[in-house]
JSON list of C-alpha atoms and ligand atoms in Angstrom, two decimals:
[
{"chain": "N", "resi": 534, "resn": "MET", "atom": "CA", "xyz": [-47.07, 58.84, -10.67]},
{"chain": "N", "resi": 535, "resn": "ALA", "atom": "CA", "xyz": [-49.37, 57.77, -7.52]},
{"chain": "N", "resi": 536, "resn": "VAL", "atom": "CA", "xyz": [-48.29, 55.15, -4.69]},
{"chain": "N", "resi": 537, "resn": "TYR", "atom": "CA", "xyz": [-50.81, 54.26, -2.42]},
{"chain": "N", "resi": 538, "resn": "GLN", "atom": "CA", "xyz": [-50.94, 51.99, 0.71]},
{"chain": "N", "resi": 539, "resn": "VAL", "atom": "CA", "xyz": [-52.49, 48.91, 1.01]},
{"chain": "N", "resi": 540, "resn": "ARG", "atom": "CA", "xyz": [-53.11, 47.33, 3.61]},
{"chain": "N", "resi": 541, "resn": "LEU", "atom": "CA", "xyz": [-54.60, 43.54, 3.27]},
{"chain": "N", "resi": 542, "resn": "ILE", "atom": "CA", "xyz": [-55.80, 41.79, 6.19]},
{"chain": "N", "resi": 543, "resn": "ASN", "atom": "CA", "xyz": [-57.50, 38.47, 7.05]},
{"chain": "N", "resi": 544, "resn": "PRO", "atom": "CA", "xyz": [-57.94, 37.77, 11.16]},
{"chain": "N", "resi": 545, "resn": "ASP", "atom": "CA", "xyz": [-58.18, 33.96, 10.19]},
{"chain": "N", "resi": 546, "resn": "ILE", "atom": "CA", "xyz": [-54.54, 33.67, 9.05]},
{"chain": "N", "resi": 547, "resn": "ASN", "atom": "CA", "xyz": [-53.27, 36.55, 11.20]},
{"chain": "N", "resi": 548, "resn": "LEU", "atom": "CA", "xyz": [-52.29, 38.23, 7.71]},
{"chain": "N", "resi": 549, "resn": "ASP", "atom": "CA", "xyz": [-51.65, 42.26, 8.17]},
{"chain": "N", "resi": 550, "resn": "GLN", "atom": "CA", "xyz": [-49.89, 43.90, 5.89]},
{"chain": "N", "resi": 551, "resn": "THR", "atom": "CA", "xyz": [-49.39, 47.00, 3.92]},
{"chain": "N", "resi": 552, "resn": "ILE", "atom": "CA", "xyz": [-47.52, 47.07, 1.22]},
{"chain": "N", "resi": 553, "resn": "SER", "atom": "CA", "xyz": [-46.77, 50.04, -1.63]},
{"chain": "N", "resi": 554, "resn": "VAL", "atom": "CA", "xyz": [-48.56, 49.72, -4.80]},
{"chain": "N", "resi": 555, "resn": "PRO", "atom": "CA", "xyz": [-48.46, 52.24, -7.81]},
{"chain": "N", "resi": 556, "resn": "GLU", "atom": "CA", "xyz": [-51.71, 53.43, -9.83]},
{"chain": "N", "resi": 557, "resn": "ASP", "atom": "CA", "xyz": [-50.86, 51.47, -12.36]},
{"chain": "N", "resi": 558, "resn": "GLU", "atom": "CA", "xyz": [-49.72, 48.19, -10.87]},
{"chain": "N", "resi": 559, "resn": "TYR", "atom": "CA", "xyz": [-52.10, 45.50, -9.53]},
{"chain": "N", "resi": 560, "resn": "ILE", "atom": "CA", "xyz": [-52.76, 44.76, -6.35]},
{"chain": "N", "resi": 561, "resn": "LEU", "atom": "CA", "xyz": [-52.59, 40.48, -6.65]},
{"chain": "N", "resi": 562, "resn": "ASP", "atom": "CA", "xyz": [-48.90, 41.37, -8.45]},
{"chain": "N", "resi": 563, "resn": "LEU", "atom": "CA", "xyz": [-47.62, 43.55, -6.05]},
{"chain": "N", "resi": 564, "resn": "ALA", "atom": "CA", "xyz": [-48.42, 41.65, -2.86]},
{"chain": "N", "resi": 565, "resn": "ASP", "atom": "CA", "xyz": [-47.02, 38.34, -4.59]},
{"chain": "N", "resi": 566, "resn": "ALA", "atom": "CA", "xyz": [-43.64, 40.88, -5.63]},
{"chain": "N", "resi": 567, "resn": "MET", "atom": "CA", "xyz": [-43.41, 41.33, -1.83]},
{"chain": "N", "resi": 568, "resn": "GLY", "atom": "CA", "xyz": [-43.86, 37.17, -0.87]},
{"chain": "N", "resi": 569, "resn": "ILE", "atom": "CA", "xyz": [-47.45, 37.78, 0.20]},
{"chain": "N", "resi": 570, "resn": "ARG", "atom": "CA", "xyz": [-48.93, 34.63, -0.95]},
{"chain": "N", "resi": 571, "resn": "LEU", "atom": "CA", "xyz": [-52.69, 35.19, -1.70]},
{"chain": "N", "resi": 572, "resn": "PRO", "atom": "CA", "xyz": [-55.13, 33.01, -3.67]},
{"chain": "N", "resi": 573, "resn": "SER", "atom": "CA", "xyz": [-54.25, 33.03, -7.78]},
{"chain": "N", "resi": 574, "resn": "GLY", "atom": "CA", "xyz": [-55.93, 31.73, -10.33]},
{"chain": "N", "resi": 575, "resn": "CYS", "atom": "CA", "xyz": [-56.64, 32.93, -13.54]},
{"chain": "N", "resi": 576, "resn": "GLN", "atom": "CA", "xyz": [-54.99, 36.31, -12.86]},
{"chain": "N", "resi": 577, "resn": "GLN", "atom": "CA", "xyz": [-57.27, 38.21, -15.86]},
{"chain": "N", "resi": 578, "resn": "GLY", "atom": "CA", "xyz": [-60.51, 38.90, -13.66]},
{"chain": "N", "resi": 579, "resn": "ASP", "atom": "CA", "xyz": [-61.80, 36.02, -14.76]},
{"chain": "N", "resi": 580, "resn": "CYS", "atom": "CA", "xyz": [-62.83, 34.33, -11.92]},
{"chain": "N", "resi": 581, "resn": "SER", "atom": "CA", "xyz": [-63.28, 34.03, -8.52]},
{"chain": "N", "resi": 582, "resn": "VAL", "atom": "CA", "xyz": [-60.01, 32.76, -6.97]},
{"chain": "N", "resi": 583, "resn": "CYS", "atom": "CA", "xyz": [-58.43, 36.06, -5.71]},
{"chain": "N", "resi": 584, "resn": "VAL", "atom": "CA", "xyz": [-61.95, 37.89, -4.65]},
{"chain": "N", "resi": 585, "resn": "ALA", "atom": "CA", "xyz": [-61.42, 40.14, -1.75]},
{"chain": "N", "resi": 586, "resn": "LYS", "atom": "CA", "xyz": [-63.76, 42.40, 0.05]},
{"chain": "N", "resi": 587, "resn": "LEU", "atom": "CA", "xyz": [-62.73, 45.86, -0.22]},
{"chain": "N", "resi": 588, "resn": "VAL", "atom": "CA", "xyz": [-63.25, 47.41, 3.37]},
{"chain": "N", "resi": 589, "resn": "GLU", "atom": "CA", "xyz": [-61.39, 51.27, 2.70]},
{"chain": "N", "resi": 590, "resn": "GLY", "atom": "CA", "xyz": [-60.34, 53.19, -0.40]},
{"chain": "N", "resi": 591, "resn": "GLU", "atom": "CA", "xyz": [-61.18, 52.93, -3.82]},
{"chain": "N", "resi": 592, "resn": "VAL", "atom": "CA", "xyz": [-59.61, 50.94, -6.47]},
{"chain": "N", "resi": 593, "resn": "ASP", "atom": "CA", "xyz": [-60.04, 50.67, -10.59]},
{"chain": "N", "resi": 594, "resn": "GLN", "atom": "CA", "xyz": [-61.29, 46.60, -11.55]},
{"chain": "N", "resi": 595, "resn": "SER", "atom": "CA", "xyz": [-63.09, 47.69, -14.52]},
{"chain": "N", "resi": 596, "resn": "GLU", "atom": "CA", "xyz": [-60.69, 45.09, -16.52]},
{"chain": "N", "resi": 597, "resn": "GLN", "atom": "CA", "xyz": [-62.78, 42.12, -14.04]},
{"chain": "N", "resi": 598, "resn": "SER", "atom": "CA", "xyz": [-65.52, 40.32, -15.81]},
{"chain": "N", "resi": 599, "resn": "PHE", "atom": "CA", "xyz": [-66.63, 38.21, -13.51]},
{"chain": "N", "resi": 600, "resn": "LEU", "atom": "CA", "xyz": [-68.49, 39.94, -10.25]},
{"chain": "N", "resi": 601, "resn": "ARG", "atom": "CA", "xyz": [-72.10, 40.68, -10.73]},
{"chain": "N", "resi": 602, "resn": "PRO", "atom": "CA", "xyz": [-73.32, 44.49, -10.11]},
{"chain": "N", "resi": 603, "resn": "GLN", "atom": "CA", "xyz": [-74.44, 43.82, -7.07]},
{"chain": "N", "resi": 604, "resn": "GLU", "atom": "CA", "xyz": [-70.77, 42.00, -6.09]},
{"chain": "N", "resi": 605, "resn": "LEU", "atom": "CA", "xyz": [-69.37, 45.10, -6.95]},
{"chain": "N", "resi": 606, "resn": "GLU", "atom": "CA", "xyz": [-71.94, 47.21, -4.80]},
{"chain": "N", "resi": 607, "resn": "ALA", "atom": "CA", "xyz": [-71.02, 45.24, -2.21]},
{"chain": "N", "resi": 608, "resn": "GLY", "atom": "CA", "xyz": [-67.52, 45.59, -2.67]},
{"chain": "N", "resi": 609, "resn": "TYR", "atom": "CA", "xyz": [-66.25, 42.47, -3.73]},
{"chain": "N", "resi": 610, "resn": "VAL", "atom": "CA", "xyz": [-62.77, 43.18, -5.45]},
{"chain": "N", "resi": 611, "resn": "LEU", "atom": "CA", "xyz": [-60.46, 40.78, -8.12]},
{"chain": "N", "resi": 612, "resn": "PRO", "atom": "CA", "xyz": [-56.70, 41.78, -6.92]},
{"chain": "N", "resi": 613, "resn": "CYS", "atom": "CA", "xyz": [-55.61, 40.41, -9.82]},
{"chain": "N", "resi": 614, "resn": "ILE", "atom": "CA", "xyz": [-57.08, 43.43, -12.03]},
{"chain": "N", "resi": 615, "resn": "ALA", "atom": "CA", "xyz": [-57.32, 45.92, -9.41]},
{"chain": "N", "resi": 616, "resn": "TYR", "atom": "CA", "xyz": [-54.92, 49.44, -9.76]},
{"chain": "N", "resi": 617, "resn": "PRO", "atom": "CA", "xyz": [-55.11, 51.28, -5.89]},
{"chain": "N", "resi": 618, "resn": "ARG", "atom": "CA", "xyz": [-57.35, 54.57, -6.58]},
{"chain": "N", "resi": 619, "resn": "ALA", "atom": "CA", "xyz": [-56.63, 55.48, -3.07]},
{"chain": "N", "resi": 620, "resn": "ASP", "atom": "CA", "xyz": [-55.00, 54.09, -0.07]},
{"chain": "N", "resi": 621, "resn": "CYS", "atom": "CA", "xyz": [-57.32, 50.64, 0.56]},
{"chain": "N", "resi": 622, "resn": "THR", "atom": "CA", "xyz": [-57.77, 48.17, 3.15]},
{"chain": "N", "resi": 623, "resn": "LEU", "atom": "CA", "xyz": [-58.32, 44.19, 1.10]},
{"chain": "N", "resi": 624, "resn": "LEU", "atom": "CA", "xyz": [-59.97, 42.01, 3.65]},
{"chain": "N", "resi": 625, "resn": "THR", "atom": "CA", "xyz": [-58.23, 38.89, 1.67]},
{"chain": "N", "resi": 626, "resn": "HIS", "atom": "CA", "xyz": [-59.62, 34.81, 0.98]},
{"chain": "N", "resi": 627, "resn": "GLN", "atom": "CA", "xyz": [-63.11, 35.91, 0.18]},
{"chain": "N", "resi": 628, "resn": "GLU", "atom": "CA", "xyz": [-64.05, 33.55, -2.09]},
{"chain": "N", "resi": 629, "resn": "GLN", "atom": "CA", "xyz": [-66.59, 31.75, -0.35]},
{"chain": "N", "resi": 630, "resn": "VAL", "atom": "CA", "xyz": [-68.03, 34.78, 1.54]},
{"chain": "N", "resi": 631, "resn": "LEU", "atom": "CA", "xyz": [-68.68, 35.27, -1.97]},
{"chain": "N", "resi": 632, "resn": "TYR", "atom": "CA", "xyz": [-70.49, 31.83, -2.93]},
{"chain": "N", "resi": 633, "resn": "HIS", "atom": "CA", "xyz": [-72.46, 31.87, 0.54]},
{"chain": "N", "resi": 634, "resn": "SER", "atom": "CA", "xyz": [-74.14, 35.29, 0.39]},
{"chain": "N", "resi": 635, "resn": "SER", "atom": "CA", "xyz": [-74.51, 35.34, -3.40]},
{"chain": "N", "resi": 636, "resn": "LEU", "atom": "CA", "xyz": [-75.15, 31.35, -4.41]},
{"chain": "N", "resi": 637, "resn": "TYR", "atom": "CA", "xyz": [-75.63, 29.78, -1.96]},
{"chain": "N", "resi": 638, "resn": "TYR", "atom": "CA", "xyz": [-77.79, 31.99, 0.41]},
{"chain": "N", "resi": 639, "resn": "LYS", "atom": "CA", "xyz": [-79.89, 33.46, -2.69]},
{"chain": "N", "resi": 640, "resn": "ASN", "atom": "CA", "xyz": [-81.29, 29.97, -3.70]},
{"chain": "N", "resi": 641, "resn": "ALA", "atom": "CA", "xyz": [-81.94, 28.83, -0.28]},
{"chain": "N", "resi": 642, "resn": "GLU", "atom": "CA", "xyz": [-83.51, 32.02, -0.15]},
{"chain": "N", "resi": 643, "resn": "GLU", "atom": "CA", "xyz": [-85.33, 31.04, -3.37]},
{"chain": "N", "resi": 644, "resn": "GLN", "atom": "CA", "xyz": [-86.01, 27.82, -2.29]},
{"chain": "N", "resi": 645, "resn": "ALA", "atom": "CA", "xyz": [-87.60, 29.15, 0.60]},
{"chain": "N", "resi": 646, "resn": "SER", "atom": "CA", "xyz": [-90.34, 31.11, -1.86]},
{"chain": "S", "resi": 345, "resn": "FES", "atom": "S1", "xyz": [-56.96, 34.57, -10.41]},
{"chain": "S", "resi": 345, "resn": "FES", "atom": "FE1", "xyz": [-59.44, 34.79, -10.97]},
{"chain": "S", "resi": 345, "resn": "FES", "atom": "S2", "xyz": [-59.93, 36.85, -11.17]},
{"chain": "S", "resi": 345, "resn": "FES", "atom": "FE2", "xyz": [-58.25, 36.90, -10.11]}
]
């Protein structure tokens, strides 16, 4: 079984830790097991609480049902249901960024047009 190195970063909270995650384990579960406290809510891929951004690497998050196609394309990841498929770097704590970029910003754009 493959085991990947997943680097969790967020400069705002001085987070920079790398964990080893087997290909059949969720990234959030392993982070939790290693004592890294990340935001989490439903733990089923149904909300945005845990959202992170994939800076590098590849994940399988086919179980997710929250992110829209353009958000997936932009690199947003729900670590609670994401399996690593390569060594990865994830920028954590991105819920506010997601909402700002996809909802509020879009609404402001729509209102302006
Ligand atoms: S905690 Fe809800 S999608 Fe991850």
